[in-house]
Short mmCIF file of C-alpha atoms and ligand atoms in Angstrom, two decimals:
data_model
loop_
_atom_site.label_atom_id
_atom_site.label_comp_id
_atom_site.label_asym_id
_atom_site.label_seq_id
_atom_site.Cartn_x
_atom_site.Cartn_y
_atom_site.Cartn_z
CA MET A 1 20.18 -156.05 -87.61
CA ARG A 2 22.20 -158.89 -86.07
CA PHE A 3 22.52 -159.29 -82.35
CA SER A 4 25.72 -161.23 -81.93
CA PRO A 5 29.13 -160.35 -80.55
CA VAL A 6 31.94 -159.18 -82.80
CA ALA A 7 35.58 -159.04 -81.73
CA GLU A 8 37.14 -156.06 -83.47
CA ILE A 9 40.87 -156.50 -83.96
CA ARG A 10 42.76 -153.30 -84.65
CA ARG A 11 46.03 -153.32 -86.57
CA SER A 12 47.07 -149.82 -85.52
CA ALA A 13 46.92 -150.84 -81.84
CA LEU A 14 49.02 -153.95 -82.50
CA GLN A 15 51.63 -151.91 -84.33
CA HIS A 16 51.65 -149.32 -81.58
CA ASN A 17 52.31 -152.06 -79.00
CA VAL A 18 55.16 -153.52 -81.05
CA ARG A 19 56.74 -150.05 -81.24
CA ARG A 20 56.31 -149.64 -77.48
CA LEU A 21 57.94 -153.00 -76.74
CA ARG A 22 60.80 -152.18 -79.12
CA ALA A 23 61.31 -148.88 -77.28
CA ILE A 24 61.21 -150.61 -73.88
CA ALA A 25 63.74 -153.29 -74.92
CA PRO A 26 65.69 -151.55 -77.71
CA ASN A 27 68.60 -154.02 -77.79
CA SER A 28 66.57 -157.22 -77.81
CA LYS A 29 64.97 -159.21 -80.59
CA LEU A 30 61.23 -159.67 -80.28
CA LEU A 31 59.67 -163.12 -80.29
CA ALA A 32 55.93 -162.44 -80.57
CA VAL A 33 54.10 -165.10 -78.56
CA VAL A 34 51.07 -166.20 -80.57
CA LYS A 35 50.09 -169.47 -78.89
CA ALA A 36 46.41 -170.22 -78.26
CA ASN A 37 45.26 -168.67 -81.53
CA ALA A 38 47.27 -165.52 -80.83
CA TYR A 39 45.58 -165.15 -77.44
CA GLY A 40 42.20 -165.41 -79.13
CA HIS A 41 42.96 -162.79 -81.79
CA GLY A 42 43.32 -165.20 -84.74
CA LEU A 43 46.71 -166.83 -85.43
CA VAL A 44 47.06 -166.41 -89.19
CA ALA A 45 45.55 -162.94 -89.43
CA LEU A 46 47.60 -161.58 -86.54
CA THR A 47 50.89 -163.04 -87.71
CA ARG A 48 50.33 -161.53 -91.17
CA TRP A 49 50.08 -158.15 -89.46
CA LEU A 50 53.15 -158.80 -87.31
CA ASP A 51 55.54 -158.48 -90.22
CA ASN A 52 58.12 -156.50 -88.24
CA VAL A 53 58.98 -158.92 -85.41
CA ASP A 54 61.90 -161.36 -85.24
CA GLY A 55 59.93 -164.56 -84.76
CA PHE A 56 56.89 -166.20 -83.22
CA GLY A 57 56.49 -168.30 -80.09
CA LEU A 58 54.00 -171.16 -80.12
CA ALA A 59 53.13 -173.80 -77.58
CA ARG A 60 52.38 -176.79 -79.80
CA ILE A 61 53.52 -178.21 -83.10
CA GLU A 62 50.01 -178.07 -84.61
CA GLU A 63 50.08 -174.28 -84.19
CA ALA A 64 53.46 -173.98 -85.86
CA LEU A 65 52.51 -176.26 -88.76
CA ALA A 66 49.32 -174.22 -89.29
CA LEU A 67 51.48 -171.11 -89.54
CA ARG A 68 53.85 -172.73 -92.03
CA GLU A 69 50.83 -173.87 -94.04
CA SER A 70 49.65 -170.26 -94.18
CA GLY A 71 52.93 -169.40 -95.88
CA ASN A 72 54.73 -168.00 -92.85
CA ARG A 73 58.52 -168.32 -93.34
CA ALA A 74 59.53 -166.54 -90.13
CA ARG A 75 61.43 -168.02 -87.22
CA LEU A 76 59.03 -170.14 -85.17
CA VAL A 77 59.83 -171.42 -81.68
CA LEU A 78 58.03 -174.48 -80.29
CA MET A 79 57.99 -173.52 -76.62
CA GLU A 80 56.86 -176.93 -75.33
CA GLY A 81 59.19 -178.79 -77.64
CA VAL A 82 58.35 -182.17 -79.18
CA PHE A 83 57.89 -185.59 -77.65
CA ALA A 84 58.25 -188.06 -80.53
CA GLU A 85 60.77 -188.61 -83.29
CA ALA A 86 58.15 -188.05 -86.01
CA ASP A 87 57.41 -184.60 -84.60
CA LEU A 88 61.10 -183.83 -84.25
CA GLU A 89 61.52 -184.67 -87.94
CA GLN A 90 58.55 -182.40 -88.77
CA ALA A 91 60.24 -179.63 -86.78
CA ALA A 92 63.49 -180.22 -88.71
CA ARG A 93 61.76 -180.30 -92.08
CA HIS A 94 59.77 -177.11 -91.34
CA GLN A 95 62.72 -175.40 -89.65
CA LEU A 96 61.04 -174.92 -86.31
CA ASP A 97 63.16 -173.99 -83.28
CA VAL A 98 62.59 -176.58 -80.56
CA VAL A 99 62.67 -175.92 -76.83
CA ILE A 100 64.32 -178.74 -74.90
CA HIS A 101 63.15 -178.84 -71.32
CA ASP A 102 63.96 -182.30 -70.04
CA ALA A 103 66.41 -185.15 -70.31
CA GLU A 104 64.00 -187.32 -72.28
CA GLN A 105 63.99 -184.75 -75.09
CA VAL A 106 67.80 -184.70 -75.06
CA ARG A 107 67.79 -188.50 -75.51
CA LEU A 108 65.27 -188.14 -78.34
CA LEU A 109 67.60 -185.67 -80.10
CA GLU A 110 70.61 -187.96 -79.61
CA ARG A 111 68.82 -191.01 -81.03
CA ALA A 112 66.86 -189.42 -83.87
CA ARG A 113 67.79 -189.72 -87.54
CA LEU A 114 66.82 -186.32 -88.92
CA SER A 115 66.86 -184.98 -92.46
CA GLN A 116 68.58 -181.86 -91.12
CA PRO A 117 69.66 -180.53 -87.72
CA VAL A 118 67.41 -178.24 -85.64
CA VAL A 119 67.86 -174.98 -83.74
CA ILE A 120 67.24 -175.66 -80.07
CA TRP A 121 66.63 -173.64 -76.94
CA LEU A 122 67.61 -175.37 -73.70
CA LYS A 123 65.18 -174.24 -71.04
CA ILE A 124 66.42 -173.93 -67.48
CA ASP A 125 64.02 -174.24 -64.56
CA SER A 126 65.07 -171.26 -62.45
CA GLY A 127 62.11 -171.44 -60.06
CA MET A 128 58.86 -171.92 -61.96
CA HIS A 129 59.13 -175.72 -61.52
CA ARG A 130 56.86 -176.41 -64.47
CA LEU A 131 59.12 -177.02 -67.48
CA GLY A 132 62.88 -176.79 -67.67
CA VAL A 133 65.98 -178.68 -66.61
CA ARG A 134 67.15 -178.28 -63.04
CA ALA A 135 70.23 -176.18 -62.32
CA GLU A 136 72.21 -179.24 -61.17
CA ASP A 137 71.40 -181.17 -64.37
CA PHE A 138 72.05 -178.25 -66.70
CA PRO A 139 75.86 -178.53 -67.25
CA ASP A 140 75.71 -182.18 -68.30
CA LEU A 141 72.69 -181.76 -70.61
CA TYR A 142 74.22 -178.64 -72.13
CA GLN A 143 77.44 -180.56 -72.86
CA ARG A 144 75.52 -183.38 -74.52
CA LEU A 145 73.56 -180.95 -76.70
CA SER A 146 76.77 -179.14 -77.62
CA HIS A 147 78.06 -182.38 -79.08
CA CYS A 148 74.83 -183.56 -80.66
CA ALA A 149 74.93 -183.74 -84.46
CA ASN A 150 71.19 -183.07 -84.71
CA VAL A 151 71.62 -179.67 -83.03
CA ILE A 152 72.57 -176.53 -84.93
CA GLN A 153 75.30 -175.12 -82.71
CA PRO A 154 75.34 -173.45 -80.33
CA PRO A 155 72.23 -174.27 -78.26
CA HIS A 156 70.28 -171.19 -77.19
CA LEU A 157 69.24 -170.70 -73.59
CA MET A 158 66.05 -169.62 -71.90
CA THR A 159 64.09 -169.59 -68.67
CA HIS A 160 60.62 -168.43 -67.57
CA PHE A 161 59.51 -166.27 -64.65
CA SER A 162 56.91 -167.41 -62.14
CA VAL A 163 56.01 -164.17 -60.34
CA ALA A 164 57.17 -161.34 -62.63
CA ASP A 165 53.62 -159.95 -62.44
CA GLU A 166 54.11 -159.21 -58.72
CA PRO A 167 56.00 -155.94 -58.42
CA GLY A 168 58.74 -156.14 -55.82
CA ASN A 169 58.69 -159.91 -55.35
CA PRO A 170 62.40 -160.80 -54.90
CA GLU A 171 61.90 -164.23 -56.50
CA THR A 172 62.23 -162.74 -60.00
CA GLN A 173 65.64 -161.29 -59.12
CA ARG A 174 66.69 -164.67 -57.75
CA GLN A 175 65.62 -166.38 -60.99
CA ILE A 176 67.53 -163.82 -63.09
CA GLU A 177 70.70 -164.31 -61.03
CA LEU A 178 70.50 -168.10 -61.13
CA PHE A 179 70.01 -168.08 -64.91
CA HIS A 180 72.86 -165.63 -65.51
CA ARG A 181 75.20 -167.63 -63.28
CA LEU A 182 74.47 -170.87 -65.19
CA VAL A 183 74.75 -169.44 -68.71
CA GLN A 184 77.63 -167.03 -68.13
CA GLY A 185 80.16 -167.25 -70.95
CA LEU A 186 78.07 -169.65 -73.05
CA PRO A 187 77.71 -168.61 -76.67
CA GLY A 188 73.99 -169.10 -77.46
CA ASP A 189 71.26 -166.46 -77.46
CA LYS A 190 69.54 -165.89 -74.14
CA ALA A 191 65.87 -165.20 -73.42
CA LEU A 192 64.14 -164.69 -70.09
CA CYS A 193 61.32 -162.17 -70.32
CA ASN A 194 57.59 -162.66 -70.78
CA SER A 195 55.52 -159.46 -70.88
CA ALA A 196 55.82 -158.76 -67.16
CA GLY A 197 59.59 -159.23 -67.27
CA THR A 198 59.87 -157.09 -70.38
CA LEU A 199 57.93 -154.26 -68.75
CA THR A 200 59.64 -154.31 -65.35
CA GLN A 201 63.03 -156.08 -65.51
CA PRO A 202 65.24 -154.16 -67.94
CA GLU A 203 68.41 -155.90 -66.72
CA ALA A 204 66.92 -159.21 -67.90
CA HIS A 205 65.98 -158.18 -71.46
CA SER A 206 69.00 -160.01 -72.83
CA ASP A 207 69.08 -161.12 -76.51
CA TRP A 208 65.37 -161.85 -76.92
CA ILE A 209 62.15 -160.80 -75.21
CA ARG A 210 59.10 -163.09 -75.46
CA PRO A 211 56.02 -160.93 -74.86
CA GLY A 212 52.51 -162.25 -75.36
CA LEU A 213 49.88 -160.32 -73.43
CA ALA A 214 51.52 -156.89 -73.78
CA LEU A 215 51.50 -157.23 -77.57
CA TYR A 216 47.74 -157.49 -77.44
CA GLY A 217 47.57 -154.35 -75.34
CA ALA A 218 46.90 -155.64 -71.85
CA ASN A 219 48.95 -155.25 -68.69
CA PRO A 220 50.01 -158.51 -67.01
CA MET A 221 50.90 -156.90 -63.67
CA MET A 222 48.51 -157.56 -60.80
CA GLY A 223 46.07 -154.66 -60.66
CA GLY A 224 47.75 -153.16 -63.74
CA ARG A 225 46.21 -151.34 -66.69
CA ALA A 226 47.50 -151.11 -70.26
CA GLU A 227 47.72 -147.33 -70.10
CA HIS A 228 50.39 -147.54 -67.35
CA PHE A 229 52.76 -148.68 -70.10
CA ASP A 230 51.08 -146.79 -72.93
CA LEU A 231 49.76 -149.99 -74.52
CA GLN A 232 46.55 -150.07 -76.58
CA PRO A 233 43.96 -152.87 -76.58
CA VAL A 234 44.00 -154.75 -79.88
CA MET A 235 40.67 -156.53 -79.28
CA THR A 236 37.42 -154.71 -78.58
CA MET A 237 34.52 -157.05 -77.84
CA ARG A 238 31.32 -155.48 -79.11
CA SER A 239 27.69 -156.51 -79.14
CA LYS A 240 24.24 -154.95 -79.07
CA VAL A 241 21.30 -154.33 -76.79
CA LEU A 242 18.61 -156.79 -77.81
CA ALA A 243 15.89 -155.74 -75.34
CA VAL A 244 15.18 -152.99 -72.82
CA ARG A 245 12.92 -154.02 -69.93
CA LYS A 246 11.17 -152.16 -67.13
CA VAL A 247 11.82 -153.66 -63.70
CA LYS A 248 10.05 -152.57 -60.50
CA ALA A 249 11.68 -151.96 -57.12
CA GLY A 250 12.29 -155.27 -55.36
CA GLU A 251 12.02 -157.45 -58.48
CA PRO A 252 14.85 -159.88 -59.14
CA VAL A 253 16.70 -160.26 -62.45
CA GLY A 254 18.08 -163.46 -63.96
CA TYR A 255 18.94 -166.99 -62.85
CA GLY A 256 19.07 -167.57 -59.15
CA GLN A 257 17.48 -164.18 -58.47
CA THR A 258 20.85 -163.00 -57.15
CA TRP A 259 20.14 -159.31 -57.78
CA ARG A 260 17.07 -157.18 -57.06
CA ALA A 261 16.22 -153.68 -58.22
CA LYS A 262 16.57 -151.09 -55.45
CA GLN A 263 14.10 -148.80 -57.23
CA ASP A 264 12.06 -148.81 -60.41
CA THR A 265 14.60 -149.02 -63.21
CA HIS A 266 15.38 -150.38 -66.66
CA ILE A 267 17.43 -153.38 -67.66
CA ALA A 268 19.22 -153.52 -71.01
CA VAL A 269 19.74 -157.09 -72.20
CA VAL A 270 23.00 -157.41 -74.15
CA ALA A 271 23.74 -160.23 -76.60
CA MET A 272 26.85 -161.60 -74.88
CA GLY A 273 27.11 -164.52 -72.51
CA TYR A 274 29.43 -167.22 -71.30
CA GLY A 275 28.67 -169.09 -74.52
CA ASP A 276 30.62 -166.32 -76.26
CA GLY A 277 33.42 -166.20 -73.71
CA TYR A 278 32.15 -163.59 -71.25
CA PRO A 279 33.17 -164.74 -67.76
CA ARG A 280 30.20 -166.22 -65.90
CA HIS A 281 31.85 -165.33 -62.61
CA ALA A 282 31.76 -161.60 -63.29
CA VAL A 283 29.96 -160.08 -60.30
CA SER A 284 27.08 -157.61 -60.26
CA GLY A 285 28.60 -154.18 -60.80
CA THR A 286 31.03 -155.26 -63.54
CA PRO A 287 30.99 -152.36 -66.00
CA VAL A 288 29.56 -152.56 -69.52
CA LEU A 289 29.80 -149.65 -71.96
CA ILE A 290 26.55 -148.82 -73.74
CA ASN A 291 26.74 -145.93 -76.19
CA GLY A 292 30.08 -145.10 -74.60
CA GLN A 293 28.72 -144.81 -71.03
CA ARG A 294 29.49 -147.19 -68.16
CA TYR A 295 26.62 -149.11 -66.58
CA PRO A 296 26.70 -151.99 -64.10
CA MET A 297 26.07 -155.54 -65.21
CA VAL A 298 23.59 -157.05 -62.74
CA GLY A 299 22.54 -160.60 -61.88
CA ARG A 300 24.07 -163.74 -63.31
CA VAL A 301 25.61 -163.95 -66.75
CA SER A 302 23.61 -166.33 -68.98
CA MET A 303 24.86 -168.37 -71.92
CA ASP A 304 23.74 -165.89 -74.60
CA MET A 305 22.91 -162.74 -72.68
CA LEU A 306 23.78 -160.51 -69.81
CA THR A 307 21.70 -157.86 -68.07
CA VAL A 308 22.73 -154.27 -67.36
CA GLU A 309 20.99 -151.73 -65.13
CA VAL A 310 20.58 -148.54 -67.15
CA GLY A 311 18.11 -146.61 -64.96
CA SER A 312 16.28 -144.06 -67.05
CA ALA A 313 19.02 -143.55 -69.64
CA PRO A 314 17.66 -143.30 -73.20
CA ILE A 315 18.84 -146.71 -74.34
CA GLN A 316 17.20 -148.56 -77.19
CA VAL A 317 17.23 -151.93 -78.86
CA GLY A 318 20.18 -152.04 -81.26
CA ASP A 319 22.40 -149.70 -79.25
CA ASP A 320 26.11 -150.55 -79.13
CA ALA A 321 27.68 -152.30 -76.18
CA VAL A 322 31.37 -152.81 -75.45
CA LEU A 323 32.24 -155.67 -73.11
CA TRP A 324 36.00 -154.99 -73.06
CA GLY A 325 38.59 -153.22 -75.15
CA GLU A 326 38.60 -149.57 -76.18
CA GLY A 327 37.32 -147.50 -73.28
CA LEU A 328 36.90 -150.51 -70.99
CA PRO A 329 40.10 -152.31 -69.95
CA VAL A 330 39.95 -156.11 -70.19
CA GLU A 331 42.05 -156.14 -67.01
CA GLU A 332 39.15 -154.52 -65.14
CA ILE A 333 36.65 -157.12 -66.35
CA ALA A 334 39.11 -159.89 -65.41
CA ASP A 335 39.50 -158.45 -61.90
CA ARG A 336 35.71 -158.44 -61.44
CA ALA A 337 35.54 -162.08 -62.47
CA GLU A 338 38.55 -163.10 -60.34
CA THR A 339 40.49 -164.14 -63.38
CA ILE A 340 43.22 -162.71 -65.62
CA PRO A 341 43.01 -160.87 -68.95
CA TYR A 342 44.74 -163.83 -70.63
CA GLU A 343 41.76 -166.07 -69.93
CA LEU A 344 39.22 -163.61 -71.31
CA LEU A 345 41.17 -162.97 -74.52
CA CYS A 346 41.83 -166.68 -75.13
CA GLY A 347 38.31 -167.64 -74.16
CA THR A 348 36.26 -166.13 -76.99
CA THR A 349 34.28 -168.99 -78.51
CA ALA A 350 33.77 -170.09 -82.12
CA ARG A 351 30.43 -168.25 -82.18
CA VAL A 352 32.10 -164.83 -81.95
CA GLN A 353 32.74 -163.16 -85.30
CA TYR A 354 36.00 -161.34 -85.99
CA ARG A 355 36.36 -158.07 -87.79
CA TYR A 356 39.92 -157.07 -88.72
CA ILE A 357 40.41 -153.33 -88.97
CA ASN A 358 43.47 -152.66 -91.08
C1 PLP B 1 53.16 -167.78 -72.82
C2 PLP B 1 54.62 -167.61 -72.70
C3 PLP B 1 55.19 -166.33 -72.84
C4 PLP B 1 54.38 -165.06 -72.98
O1 PLP B 1 53.83 -164.72 -71.73
P1 PLP B 1 53.06 -163.32 -71.52
O2 PLP B 1 52.86 -163.25 -70.06
O3 PLP B 1 51.79 -163.44 -72.27
O4 PLP B 1 53.93 -162.26 -72.07
C5 PLP B 1 56.58 -166.24 -72.82
N1 PLP B 1 57.35 -167.34 -72.67
C6 PLP B 1 56.82 -168.58 -72.51
C7 PLP B 1 57.72 -169.75 -72.34
C8 PLP B 1 55.44 -168.75 -72.52
O5 PLP B 1 54.93 -169.97 -72.36
#
């Protein structure tokens, strides 16, 4: 028997989530966001399964070229754009859509000698203040791109929400209104919504939605759970109990002796640690499923192991543990570690094995 974590990736859950997102935004095309190795699910394998979406969103050119190399002929959008003429030419040659988010990239497009023109998305900064052109600079840059021979006309238009995960925050409405005011009457496709926008801002669905997290079956809303939107977790992180230890009342467990047994009890040691991508900041009490039952993780998470108080339950070496996924929402683990489900899904390390369940 092997005692190492396995991330199970379930195709039926992925397909269910695509159907759900299609039902939620029935008039929009779906750009499946697969940056960061498809949020830790495996870029090539996941995109092969996502054969019924309208395109893929990636952050960096290396990710898009890897997809092309795998034989993917779908529409690919480089959401951070490119920064050098050689990369712009690569994008042209491989027919990658390029996001243009600042004036320097517009100059690059105007100067470049490309083998063929590129599809571009001009990104407007409507309030995130990370990437995107400012509202006051937009009309001029849009005009220049509309007359640029390297651009397949018309330019498409996008923006990104900063607080769509906070229900009721009026900022999202303000961003939607600013974007619509700027792009009104312009011919290109429009795209605003990440997962949170897709799930909660139907009036902003527009031509394209750009969900990432929801595709993988997690809820981006603060305090949210996948089941609130009938989404199913695609990844289930599994491992095994590698030891069961008796601990007496008052004895501490693990580094720093941060937790002590209140009474005589048993500790199951599970083969999963921060070296696999489990969050080291998860607090005592974070649930772990062993044989389908919830038990509290106790003490500090180690590199290769974590410890779970199982009392007198009949748990044995080799029993199955689930760290997140089916039966244990990744959102709940993220909350207990003061992080977000995105970080846990992206953070699985090279040591974790993947099992794809078709
Ligand atoms: C990552 C990203 C998304 C997807 O965000 P989720 O919250 O995972 O749905 C959408 N658009 C852009 C520009 C992104 O960078």
